[in-house]
Tab-separated table of C-alpha atoms in Angstrom:
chain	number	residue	atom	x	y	z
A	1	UNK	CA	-57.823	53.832	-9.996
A	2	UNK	CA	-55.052	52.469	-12.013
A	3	UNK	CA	-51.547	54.249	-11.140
A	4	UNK	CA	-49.406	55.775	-14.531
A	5	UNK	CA	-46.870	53.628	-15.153
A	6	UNK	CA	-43.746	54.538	-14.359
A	7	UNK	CA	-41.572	55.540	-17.522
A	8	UNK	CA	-38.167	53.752	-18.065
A	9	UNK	CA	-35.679	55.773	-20.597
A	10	UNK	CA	-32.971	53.249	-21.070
A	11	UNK	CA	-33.195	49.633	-21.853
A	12	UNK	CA	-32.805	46.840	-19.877
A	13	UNK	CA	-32.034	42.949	-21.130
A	14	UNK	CA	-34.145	40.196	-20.628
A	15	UNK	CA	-32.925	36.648	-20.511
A	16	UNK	CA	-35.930	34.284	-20.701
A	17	UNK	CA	-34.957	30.639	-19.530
A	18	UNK	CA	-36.408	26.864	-18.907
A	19	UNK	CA	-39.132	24.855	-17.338
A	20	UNK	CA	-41.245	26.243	-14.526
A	21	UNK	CA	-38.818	29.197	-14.082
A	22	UNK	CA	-40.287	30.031	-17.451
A	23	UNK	CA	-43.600	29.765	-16.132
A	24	UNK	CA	-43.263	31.789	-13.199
A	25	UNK	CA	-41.063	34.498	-15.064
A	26	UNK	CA	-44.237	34.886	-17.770
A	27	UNK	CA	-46.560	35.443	-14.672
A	28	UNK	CA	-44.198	37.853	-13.043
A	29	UNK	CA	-43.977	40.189	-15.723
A	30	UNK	CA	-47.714	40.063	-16.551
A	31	UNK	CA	-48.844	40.597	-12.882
A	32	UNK	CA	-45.807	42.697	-11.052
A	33	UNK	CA	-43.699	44.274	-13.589
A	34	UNK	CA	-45.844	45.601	-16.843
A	35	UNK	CA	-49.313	46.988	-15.235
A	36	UNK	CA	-46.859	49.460	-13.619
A	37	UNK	CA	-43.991	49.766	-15.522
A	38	UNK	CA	-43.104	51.292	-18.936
A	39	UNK	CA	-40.188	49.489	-20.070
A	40	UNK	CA	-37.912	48.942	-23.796
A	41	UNK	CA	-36.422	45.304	-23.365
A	42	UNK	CA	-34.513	43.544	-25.811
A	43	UNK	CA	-35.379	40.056	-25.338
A	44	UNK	CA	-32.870	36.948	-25.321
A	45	UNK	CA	-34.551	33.798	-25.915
A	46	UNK	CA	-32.389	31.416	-23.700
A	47	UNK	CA	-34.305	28.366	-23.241
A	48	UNK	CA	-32.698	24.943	-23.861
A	49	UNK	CA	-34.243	24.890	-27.523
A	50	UNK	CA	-33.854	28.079	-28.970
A	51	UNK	CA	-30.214	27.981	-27.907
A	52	UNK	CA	-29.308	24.799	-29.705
A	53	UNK	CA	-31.440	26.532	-32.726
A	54	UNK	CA	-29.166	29.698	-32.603
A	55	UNK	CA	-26.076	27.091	-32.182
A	56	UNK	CA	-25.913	29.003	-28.406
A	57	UNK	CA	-25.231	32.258	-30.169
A	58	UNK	CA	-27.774	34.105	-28.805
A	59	UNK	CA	-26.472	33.511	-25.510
A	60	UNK	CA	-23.491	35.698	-26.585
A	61	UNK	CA	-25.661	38.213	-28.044
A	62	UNK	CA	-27.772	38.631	-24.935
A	63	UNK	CA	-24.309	39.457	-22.916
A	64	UNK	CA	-23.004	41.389	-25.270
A	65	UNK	CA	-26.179	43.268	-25.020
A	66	UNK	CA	-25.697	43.358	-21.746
A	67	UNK	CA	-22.365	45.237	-21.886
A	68	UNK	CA	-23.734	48.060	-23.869
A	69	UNK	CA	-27.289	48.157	-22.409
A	70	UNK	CA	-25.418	47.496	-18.654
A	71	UNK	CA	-28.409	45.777	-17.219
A	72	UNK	CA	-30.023	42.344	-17.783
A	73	UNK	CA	-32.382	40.413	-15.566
A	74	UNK	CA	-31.933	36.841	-16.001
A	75	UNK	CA	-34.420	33.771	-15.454
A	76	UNK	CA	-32.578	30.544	-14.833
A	77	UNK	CA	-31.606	28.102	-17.646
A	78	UNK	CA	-30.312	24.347	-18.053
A	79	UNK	CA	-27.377	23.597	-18.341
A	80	UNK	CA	-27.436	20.274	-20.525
A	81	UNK	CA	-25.881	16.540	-19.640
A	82	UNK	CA	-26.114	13.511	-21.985
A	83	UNK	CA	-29.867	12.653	-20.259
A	84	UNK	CA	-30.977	16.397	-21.624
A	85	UNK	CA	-29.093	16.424	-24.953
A	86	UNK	CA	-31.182	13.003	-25.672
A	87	UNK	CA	-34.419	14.656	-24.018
A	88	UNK	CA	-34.372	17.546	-26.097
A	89	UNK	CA	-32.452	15.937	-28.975
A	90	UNK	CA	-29.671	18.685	-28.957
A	91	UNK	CA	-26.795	19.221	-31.480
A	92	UNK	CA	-24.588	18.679	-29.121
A	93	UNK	CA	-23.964	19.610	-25.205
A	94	UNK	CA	-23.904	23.056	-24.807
A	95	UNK	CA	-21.803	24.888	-22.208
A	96	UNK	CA	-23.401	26.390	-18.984
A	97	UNK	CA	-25.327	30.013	-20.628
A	98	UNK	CA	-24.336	31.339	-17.087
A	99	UNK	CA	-20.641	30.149	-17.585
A	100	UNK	CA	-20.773	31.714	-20.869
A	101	UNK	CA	-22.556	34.982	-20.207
A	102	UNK	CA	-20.008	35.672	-17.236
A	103	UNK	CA	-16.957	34.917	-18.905
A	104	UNK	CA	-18.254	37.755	-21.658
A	105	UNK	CA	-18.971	40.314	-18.605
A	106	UNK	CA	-16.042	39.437	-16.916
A	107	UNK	CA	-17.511	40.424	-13.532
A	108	UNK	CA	-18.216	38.742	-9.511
A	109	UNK	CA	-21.131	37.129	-8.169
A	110	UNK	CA	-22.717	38.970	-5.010
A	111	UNK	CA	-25.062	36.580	-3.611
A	112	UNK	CA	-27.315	37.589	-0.074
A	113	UNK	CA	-30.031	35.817	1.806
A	114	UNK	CA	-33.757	37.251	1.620
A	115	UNK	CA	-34.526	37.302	5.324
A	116	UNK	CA	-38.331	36.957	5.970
A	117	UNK	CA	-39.207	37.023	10.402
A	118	UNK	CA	-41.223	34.619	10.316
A	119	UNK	CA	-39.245	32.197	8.306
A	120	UNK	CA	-37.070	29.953	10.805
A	121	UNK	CA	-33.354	29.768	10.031
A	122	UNK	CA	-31.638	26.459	9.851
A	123	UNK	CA	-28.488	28.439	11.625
A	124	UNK	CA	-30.076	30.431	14.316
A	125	UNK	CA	-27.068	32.181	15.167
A	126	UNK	CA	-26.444	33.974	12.269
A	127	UNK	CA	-28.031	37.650	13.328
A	128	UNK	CA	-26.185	39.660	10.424
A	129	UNK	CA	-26.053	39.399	6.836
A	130	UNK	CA	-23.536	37.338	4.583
A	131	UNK	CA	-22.544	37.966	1.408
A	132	UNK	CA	-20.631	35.365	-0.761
A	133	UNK	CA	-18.381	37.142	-3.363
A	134	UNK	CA	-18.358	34.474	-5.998
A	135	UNK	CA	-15.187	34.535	-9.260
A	136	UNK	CA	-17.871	34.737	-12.197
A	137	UNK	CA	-14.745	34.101	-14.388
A	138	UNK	CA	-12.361	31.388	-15.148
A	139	UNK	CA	-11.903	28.309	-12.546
A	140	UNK	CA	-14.142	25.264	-13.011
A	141	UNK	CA	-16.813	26.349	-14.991
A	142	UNK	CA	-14.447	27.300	-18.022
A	143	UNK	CA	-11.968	24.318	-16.932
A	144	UNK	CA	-10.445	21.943	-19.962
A	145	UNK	CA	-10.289	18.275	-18.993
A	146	UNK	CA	-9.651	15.209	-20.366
A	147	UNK	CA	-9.793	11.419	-20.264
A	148	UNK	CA	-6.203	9.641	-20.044
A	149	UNK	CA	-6.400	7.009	-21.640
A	150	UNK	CA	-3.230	5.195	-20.830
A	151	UNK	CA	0.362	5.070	-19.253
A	152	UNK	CA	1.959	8.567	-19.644
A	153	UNK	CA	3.571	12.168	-17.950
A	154	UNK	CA	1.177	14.687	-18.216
A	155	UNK	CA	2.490	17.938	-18.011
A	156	UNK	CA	1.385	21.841	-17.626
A	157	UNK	CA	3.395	23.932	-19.606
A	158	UNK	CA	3.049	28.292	-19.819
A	159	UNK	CA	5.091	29.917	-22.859
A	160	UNK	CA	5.450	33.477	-21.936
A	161	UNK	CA	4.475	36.003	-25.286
A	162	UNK	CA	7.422	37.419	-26.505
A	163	UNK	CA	9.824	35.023	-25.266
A	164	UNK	CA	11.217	31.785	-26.231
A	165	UNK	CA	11.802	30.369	-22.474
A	166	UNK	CA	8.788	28.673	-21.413
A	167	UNK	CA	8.180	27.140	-17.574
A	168	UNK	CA	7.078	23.679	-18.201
A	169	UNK	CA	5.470	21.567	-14.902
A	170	UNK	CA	4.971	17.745	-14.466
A	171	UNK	CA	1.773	17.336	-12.806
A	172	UNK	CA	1.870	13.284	-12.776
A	173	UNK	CA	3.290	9.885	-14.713
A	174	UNK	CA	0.334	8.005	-15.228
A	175	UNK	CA	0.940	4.333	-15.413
A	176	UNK	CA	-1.794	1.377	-16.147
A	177	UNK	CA	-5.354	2.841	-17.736
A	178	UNK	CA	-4.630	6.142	-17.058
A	179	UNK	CA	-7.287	8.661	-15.518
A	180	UNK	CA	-8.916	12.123	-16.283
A	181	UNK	CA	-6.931	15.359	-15.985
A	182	UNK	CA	-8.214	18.918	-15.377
A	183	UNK	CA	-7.222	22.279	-15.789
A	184	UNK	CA	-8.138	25.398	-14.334
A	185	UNK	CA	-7.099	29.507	-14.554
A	186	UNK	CA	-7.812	32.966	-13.109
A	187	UNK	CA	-6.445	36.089	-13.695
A	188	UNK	CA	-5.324	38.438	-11.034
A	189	UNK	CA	-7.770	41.372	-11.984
A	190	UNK	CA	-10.739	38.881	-11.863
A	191	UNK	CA	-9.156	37.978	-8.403
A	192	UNK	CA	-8.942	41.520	-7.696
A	193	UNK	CA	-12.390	42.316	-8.430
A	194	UNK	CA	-13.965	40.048	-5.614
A	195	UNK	CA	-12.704	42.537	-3.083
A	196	UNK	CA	-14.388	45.901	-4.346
A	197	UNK	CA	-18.300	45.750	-3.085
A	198	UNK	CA	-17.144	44.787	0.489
A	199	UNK	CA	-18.424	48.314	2.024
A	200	UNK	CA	-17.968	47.884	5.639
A	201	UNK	CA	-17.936	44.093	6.083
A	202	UNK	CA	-15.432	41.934	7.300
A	203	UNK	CA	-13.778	39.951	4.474
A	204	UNK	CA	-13.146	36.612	4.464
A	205	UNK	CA	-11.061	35.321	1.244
A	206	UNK	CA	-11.247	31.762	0.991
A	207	UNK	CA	-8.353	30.707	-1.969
A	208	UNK	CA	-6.404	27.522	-1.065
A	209	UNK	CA	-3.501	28.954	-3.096
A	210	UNK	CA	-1.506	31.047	-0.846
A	211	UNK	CA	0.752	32.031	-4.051
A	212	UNK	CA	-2.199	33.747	-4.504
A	213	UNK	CA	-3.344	34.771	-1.364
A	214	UNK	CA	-0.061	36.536	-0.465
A	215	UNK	CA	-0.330	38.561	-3.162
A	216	UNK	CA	-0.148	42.254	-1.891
A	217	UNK	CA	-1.675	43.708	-4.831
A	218	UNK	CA	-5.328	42.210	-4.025
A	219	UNK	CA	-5.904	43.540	-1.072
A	220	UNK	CA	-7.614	46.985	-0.821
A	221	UNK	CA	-7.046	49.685	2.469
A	222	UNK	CA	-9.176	50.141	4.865
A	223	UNK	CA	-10.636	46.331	4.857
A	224	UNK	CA	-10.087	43.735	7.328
A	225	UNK	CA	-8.897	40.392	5.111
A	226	UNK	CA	-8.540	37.009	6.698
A	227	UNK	CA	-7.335	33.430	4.727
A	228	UNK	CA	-8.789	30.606	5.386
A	229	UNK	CA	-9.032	27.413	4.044
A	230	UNK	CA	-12.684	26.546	2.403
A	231	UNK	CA	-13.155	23.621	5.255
A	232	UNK	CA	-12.041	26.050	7.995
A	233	UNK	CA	-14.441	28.824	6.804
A	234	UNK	CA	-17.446	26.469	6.205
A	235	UNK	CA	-17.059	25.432	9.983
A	236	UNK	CA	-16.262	28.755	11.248
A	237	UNK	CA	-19.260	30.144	9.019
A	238	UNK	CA	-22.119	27.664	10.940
A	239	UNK	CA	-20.830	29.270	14.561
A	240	UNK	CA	-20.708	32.458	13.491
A	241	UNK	CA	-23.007	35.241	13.689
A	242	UNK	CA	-22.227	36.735	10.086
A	243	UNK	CA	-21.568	40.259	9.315
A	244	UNK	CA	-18.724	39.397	6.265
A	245	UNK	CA	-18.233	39.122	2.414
A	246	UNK	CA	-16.915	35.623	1.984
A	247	UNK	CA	-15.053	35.819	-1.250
A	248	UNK	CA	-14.887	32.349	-3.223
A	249	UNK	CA	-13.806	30.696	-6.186
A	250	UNK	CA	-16.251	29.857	-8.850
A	251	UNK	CA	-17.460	26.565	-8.068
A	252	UNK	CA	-16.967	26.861	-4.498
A	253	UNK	CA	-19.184	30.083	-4.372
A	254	UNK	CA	-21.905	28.486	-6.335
A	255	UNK	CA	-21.714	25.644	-3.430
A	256	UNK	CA	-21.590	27.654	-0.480
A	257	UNK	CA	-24.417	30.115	-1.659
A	258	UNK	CA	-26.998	26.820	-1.637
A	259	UNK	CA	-25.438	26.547	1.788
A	260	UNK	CA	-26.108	30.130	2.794
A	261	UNK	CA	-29.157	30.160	1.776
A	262	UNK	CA	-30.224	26.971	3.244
A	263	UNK	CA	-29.055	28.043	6.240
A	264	UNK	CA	-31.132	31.597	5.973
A	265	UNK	CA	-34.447	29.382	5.649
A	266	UNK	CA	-34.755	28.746	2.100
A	267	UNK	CA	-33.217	28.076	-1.892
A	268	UNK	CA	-35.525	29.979	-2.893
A	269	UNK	CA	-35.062	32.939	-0.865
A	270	UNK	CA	-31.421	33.925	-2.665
A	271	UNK	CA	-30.332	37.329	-4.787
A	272	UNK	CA	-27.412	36.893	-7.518
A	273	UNK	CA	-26.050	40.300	-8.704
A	274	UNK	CA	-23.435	39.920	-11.122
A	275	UNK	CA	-21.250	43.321	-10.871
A	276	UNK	CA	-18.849	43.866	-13.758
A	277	UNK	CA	-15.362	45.628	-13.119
A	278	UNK	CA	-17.036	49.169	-14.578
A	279	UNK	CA	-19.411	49.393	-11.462
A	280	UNK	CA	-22.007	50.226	-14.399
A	281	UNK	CA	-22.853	46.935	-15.599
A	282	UNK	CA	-25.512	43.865	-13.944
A	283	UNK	CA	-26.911	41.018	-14.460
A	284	UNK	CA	-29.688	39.973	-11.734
A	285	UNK	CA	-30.650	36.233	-11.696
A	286	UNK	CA	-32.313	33.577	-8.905
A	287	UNK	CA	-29.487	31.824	-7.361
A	288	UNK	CA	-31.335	28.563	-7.792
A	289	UNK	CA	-32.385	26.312	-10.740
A	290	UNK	CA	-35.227	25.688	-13.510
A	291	UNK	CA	-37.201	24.041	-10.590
A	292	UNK	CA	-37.781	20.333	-13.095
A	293	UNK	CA	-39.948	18.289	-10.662
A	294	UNK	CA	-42.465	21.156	-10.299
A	295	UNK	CA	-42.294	21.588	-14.265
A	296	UNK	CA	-43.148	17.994	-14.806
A	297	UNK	CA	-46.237	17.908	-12.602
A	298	UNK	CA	-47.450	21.368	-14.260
A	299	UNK	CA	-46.649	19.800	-17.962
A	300	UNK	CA	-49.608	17.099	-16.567
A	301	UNK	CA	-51.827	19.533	-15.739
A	302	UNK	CA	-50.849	19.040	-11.562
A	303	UNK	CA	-50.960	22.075	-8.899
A	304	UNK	CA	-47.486	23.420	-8.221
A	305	UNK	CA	-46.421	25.629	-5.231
A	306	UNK	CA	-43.356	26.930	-7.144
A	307	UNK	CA	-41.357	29.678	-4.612
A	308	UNK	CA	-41.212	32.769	-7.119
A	309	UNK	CA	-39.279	35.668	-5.175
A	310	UNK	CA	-36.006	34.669	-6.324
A	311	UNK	CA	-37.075	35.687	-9.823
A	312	UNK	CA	-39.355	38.591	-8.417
A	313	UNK	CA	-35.827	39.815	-6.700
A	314	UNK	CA	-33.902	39.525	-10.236
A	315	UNK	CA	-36.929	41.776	-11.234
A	316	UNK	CA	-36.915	43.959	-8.664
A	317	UNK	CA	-32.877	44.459	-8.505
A	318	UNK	CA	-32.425	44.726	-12.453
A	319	UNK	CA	-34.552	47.627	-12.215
A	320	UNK	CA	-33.348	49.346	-9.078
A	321	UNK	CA	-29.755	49.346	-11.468
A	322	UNK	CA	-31.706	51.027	-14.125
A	323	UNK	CA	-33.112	53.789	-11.692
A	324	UNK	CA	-30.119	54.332	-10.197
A	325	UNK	CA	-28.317	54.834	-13.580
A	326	UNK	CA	-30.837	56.658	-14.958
A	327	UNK	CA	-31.686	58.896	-11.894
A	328	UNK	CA	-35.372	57.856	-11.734
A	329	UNK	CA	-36.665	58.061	-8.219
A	330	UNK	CA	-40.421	56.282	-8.881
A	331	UNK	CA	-38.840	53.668	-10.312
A	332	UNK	CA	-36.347	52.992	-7.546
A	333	UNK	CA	-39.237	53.235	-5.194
A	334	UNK	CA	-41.044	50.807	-6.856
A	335	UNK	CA	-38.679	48.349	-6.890
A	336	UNK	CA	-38.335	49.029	-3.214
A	337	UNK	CA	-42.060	48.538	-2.835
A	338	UNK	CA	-42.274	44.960	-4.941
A	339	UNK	CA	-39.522	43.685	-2.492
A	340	UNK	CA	-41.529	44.559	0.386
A	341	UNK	CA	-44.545	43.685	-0.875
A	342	UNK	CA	-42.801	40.184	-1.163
A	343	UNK	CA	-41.351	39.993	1.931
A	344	UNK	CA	-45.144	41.305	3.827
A	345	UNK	CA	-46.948	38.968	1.790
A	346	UNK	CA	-44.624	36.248	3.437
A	347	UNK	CA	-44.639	37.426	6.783
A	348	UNK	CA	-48.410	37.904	6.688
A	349	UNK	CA	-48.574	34.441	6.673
A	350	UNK	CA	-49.144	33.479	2.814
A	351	UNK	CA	-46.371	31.639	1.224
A	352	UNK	CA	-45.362	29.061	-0.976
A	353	UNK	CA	-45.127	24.995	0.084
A	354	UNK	CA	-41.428	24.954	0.400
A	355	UNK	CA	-41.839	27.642	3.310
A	356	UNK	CA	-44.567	27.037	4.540
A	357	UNK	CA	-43.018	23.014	5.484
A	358	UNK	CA	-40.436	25.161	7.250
A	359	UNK	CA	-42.726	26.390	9.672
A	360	UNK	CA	-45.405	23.901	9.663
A	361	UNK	CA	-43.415	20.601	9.018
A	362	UNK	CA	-43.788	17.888	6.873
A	363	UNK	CA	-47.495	17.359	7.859
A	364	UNK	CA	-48.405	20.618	6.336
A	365	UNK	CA	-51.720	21.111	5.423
A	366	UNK	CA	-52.916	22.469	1.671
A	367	UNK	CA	-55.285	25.413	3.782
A	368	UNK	CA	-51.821	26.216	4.942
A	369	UNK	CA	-49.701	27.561	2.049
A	370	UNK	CA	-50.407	29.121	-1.637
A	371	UNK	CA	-49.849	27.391	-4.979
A	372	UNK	CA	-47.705	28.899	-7.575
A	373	UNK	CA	-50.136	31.569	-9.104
A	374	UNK	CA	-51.985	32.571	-5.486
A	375	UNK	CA	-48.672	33.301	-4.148
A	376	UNK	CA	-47.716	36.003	-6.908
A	377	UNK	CA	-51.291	36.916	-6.696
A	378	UNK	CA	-50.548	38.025	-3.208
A	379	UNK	CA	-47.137	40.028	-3.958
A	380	UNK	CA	-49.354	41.918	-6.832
A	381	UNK	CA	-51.841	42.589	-4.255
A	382	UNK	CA	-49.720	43.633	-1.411
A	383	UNK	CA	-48.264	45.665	-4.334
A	384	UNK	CA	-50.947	47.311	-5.308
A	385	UNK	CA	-51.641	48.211	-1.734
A	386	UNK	CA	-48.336	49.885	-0.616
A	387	UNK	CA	-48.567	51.979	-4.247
A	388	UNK	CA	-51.545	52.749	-3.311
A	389	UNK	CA	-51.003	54.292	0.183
A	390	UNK	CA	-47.614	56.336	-1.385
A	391	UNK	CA	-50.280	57.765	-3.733
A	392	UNK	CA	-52.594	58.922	-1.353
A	393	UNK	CA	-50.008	60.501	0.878
C-alpha cells in the first residue's frame, strides 16, 4: 500500500542540465522523488541548447528564482569550449551557468565526501570528515584576460569612487610577441563568508595573499584558523586524519574537491551546497560533471553504469532546506531516508561500475555491479522499504 505523499508548501527550483546527468536526473525524479513527494517546482531549462536559445538568460532567471524561492536543486551542465560551440552550433561560447548562477547568489561552496563502509578509501588515514569551503564568487571563474599581442607595459590600475587619486600598478613590460594577461578580484565579505558554516571544525584557510590573510576582520571567535600555502595544505591534507573546513579560492576549491573526493573512494560520491550570506538561501548540485563518455554510448543504444547519488544527494539536500524552512518533519525524514537508502543499497553490495572497480579491480565482472537504471532501482527499493518500516511502527 502506496504511502500519501508528503505535501511541500513552498517551492523549490529546478535546474535541469546536459547529457547523461540529464538522463539520470529524469529517472531520479520519476522513481525517488515524485511517487512520494508533493512538490510546486519552477523549472529552469539549463541544457547546452535551450541556453544558447534563451541567449543564457534563463540561467539568470533560474538564480534569480533562486533568491526569492531560496532553494534550487541543480543537475550539472556544460560549460562550452570551441569543440562544443561547433558540436552544438552555438551563438557563441557561453560562460560557465555555475559561474554565472553563483556570482547572482553571491554565496560559498560547502563540498563533503559521501562515505559508504564498504567503499575503500584511496587515503586510508583520513577517519573524520573534510569539508572544502569553496569562494563561489569572483576569482578565476569571473577572471578578464587577454591576448598581448606585442611589445608593451601592462598595467593594473584602481580609481577609488569619489576621488580623483587613483593607485595605478605595473604588472610587466612585455617585449617581443607579447603573451596573455589575466585578472582576478574578491571582495572581503565574499572572503568573509567562507568562515561562517565551520561549526566545530578546525579551519584551515588556504589564500596565498597574506594582505589578505592578515586581515583581522575575517576571522570569527571561537575558531581555530591556520594559513597555509595551497602546496603545504595539499601535502599536509594526504597525512592527515581530517576533522577541518579547508577554505579555498574558487578554482582551487573546485580542484581540491575532485581531490577529496577521490581520496574518499569516489567522484561520484561528492555533495555541493551552495550557502548564500542570508543562511536562507541553497543551491544543491553533484560536484562532478555531465558524465559525456557514458552519454555517448547511451546515445548508441549501449549499457551505461552511470554513478547517480551525487544527483540523488542534490535531491535529497534541496529538500531537507525546504523542510527545514518550512518546518515539515516528514519531509525532512524522508530526505533522511533516500540518503540512507543510498548509502544501504551500496553497502549491501549493489553499486554502480565505477565502485564496484574499487573493490573488485579492473577485472570486474558484469554479475558484479548494476547498470545505470538497476542501481536507482535499488535506492527506490531500499526506499520503499525503510518508509515502509517507519509506517508500520
Amino acid at each position: 500500500m502506496e504511502c500519501q505523499k508528503i505535501k511541500v508548501a513552498n517551492p523549490i527550483v529546478e535546474m535541469d542540465g546536459d547529457e547523461m546527468t540529464r538522463v539520470i536526473w529524469k529517472s531520479i525524479k520519476h522513481k525517488l522523488i515524485f511517487p512520494f513527494v508533493e512538490l510546486d517546482i519552477k523549472y529552469f531549462d539549463l541544457g547546452l541548447p535551450n541556453r544558447d536559445a534563451t541567449d543564457d538568460q534563463v540561467t539568470v532567471e533560474s538564480a534569480q528564482a533562486t533568491l526569492k524561492y531560496n532553494v534550487a536543486i541543480k543537475c550539472a551542465t556544460i560549460t562550452p569550449d570551441e569543440a562544443r560551440v561547433k558540436e552544438f552550433n552555438l551563438k557563441r561560447m557561453w560562460k560557465s551557468p555555475n559561474g554565472t548562477i553563483r556570482n547572482i547568489l553571491n554565496g560559498t561552496v560547502f563540498r563533503e565526501p559521501i562515505i559508504c563502509k564498504n567503499i575503500p578509501k584511496l587515503v586510508p588515514g583520513w577517519t573524520k570528515p573534510i569539508c572544502i569551503g569553496r569562494h563561489a564568487f569572483g576569482d578565476q571563474y569571473r577572471a578578464t584576460d587577454a591576448v598581448i599581442q606585442g611589445p608593451g607595459k601592462l598595467k593594473l590600475v584602481f580609481v577609488p569612487e569619489g576621488h580623483d587619486e587613483k593607485t595605478e600598478l605595473e604588472v610587466f613590460n612585455f617585449s617581443g610577441a607579447g603573451g596573455v594577461a589575466l585578472s582576478m578580484y574578491n571582495t572581503d565579505e565574499w572572503v568573509y563568508a567562507v568562515y561562517g558554516c565551520s561549526e566545530e571544525l578546525h579551519h584551515y584557510q588556504l589564500l596565498k595573499s597574506m594582505k589578505i590573510n592578515g586581515n583581522p576582520s575575517l576571522r570569527l571567535p571561537g575558531y581555530w584558523y591556520e594559513h597555509r600555502l595551497i602546496d603545504d595544505m595539499v601535502a599536509y591534507a594526504l597525512k592527515s586524519e581530517g576533522g577541518y573546513v579547508w577554505a579555498c579560492k574558487n578554482y582551487d576549491g573546485d580542484v581540491q574537491s575532485d581531490f577529496l573526493a577521490q581520496g574518499f573512494g569516489s567522484l561520484g560520491l561528492m555533495t555541493s551546497v551552495l550557502v548564500c550570506p542570508d543562511g536562507k538561501t541553497i543551491e544543491a548540485e553533484a560536484a562532478h560533471g555531465t558524465v559525456t563518455r557514458h552519454y555517448r554510448v547511451h546515445q548508441k543504444g549501449g549499457e551505461t553504469s552511470t554513478n547517480s547519488i551525487a544527483s540523488i544527494f542534490a535531491w535529497s539536500q534541496g529538500l531537507a532546506h525546504r523542510a527545514k524552512l518550512d518546518g515539515n518533519t516528514r519531509l525532512l525524514d524522508f530526505t533522511e531516508k533516500l540518503e540512507a537508502a543510498c548509502i544501504g543499497t551500496v553497502e549491501s553490495g549493489k553499486m554502480t561500475k565505477d565502485l564496484a572497480l574499487l573493490i573488485h579491480g579492473s577485472k570486474v565482472a558484469r554479475a558484479q555491479y548494476l547498470n545505470t537504471e538497476e542501481f536507482i532501482d535499488a535506492v527506490a527499493k531500499e526506499l520503499r522499504a525503510r518508509l515502509s518500516t517507519k509506517a508500520k511502527l
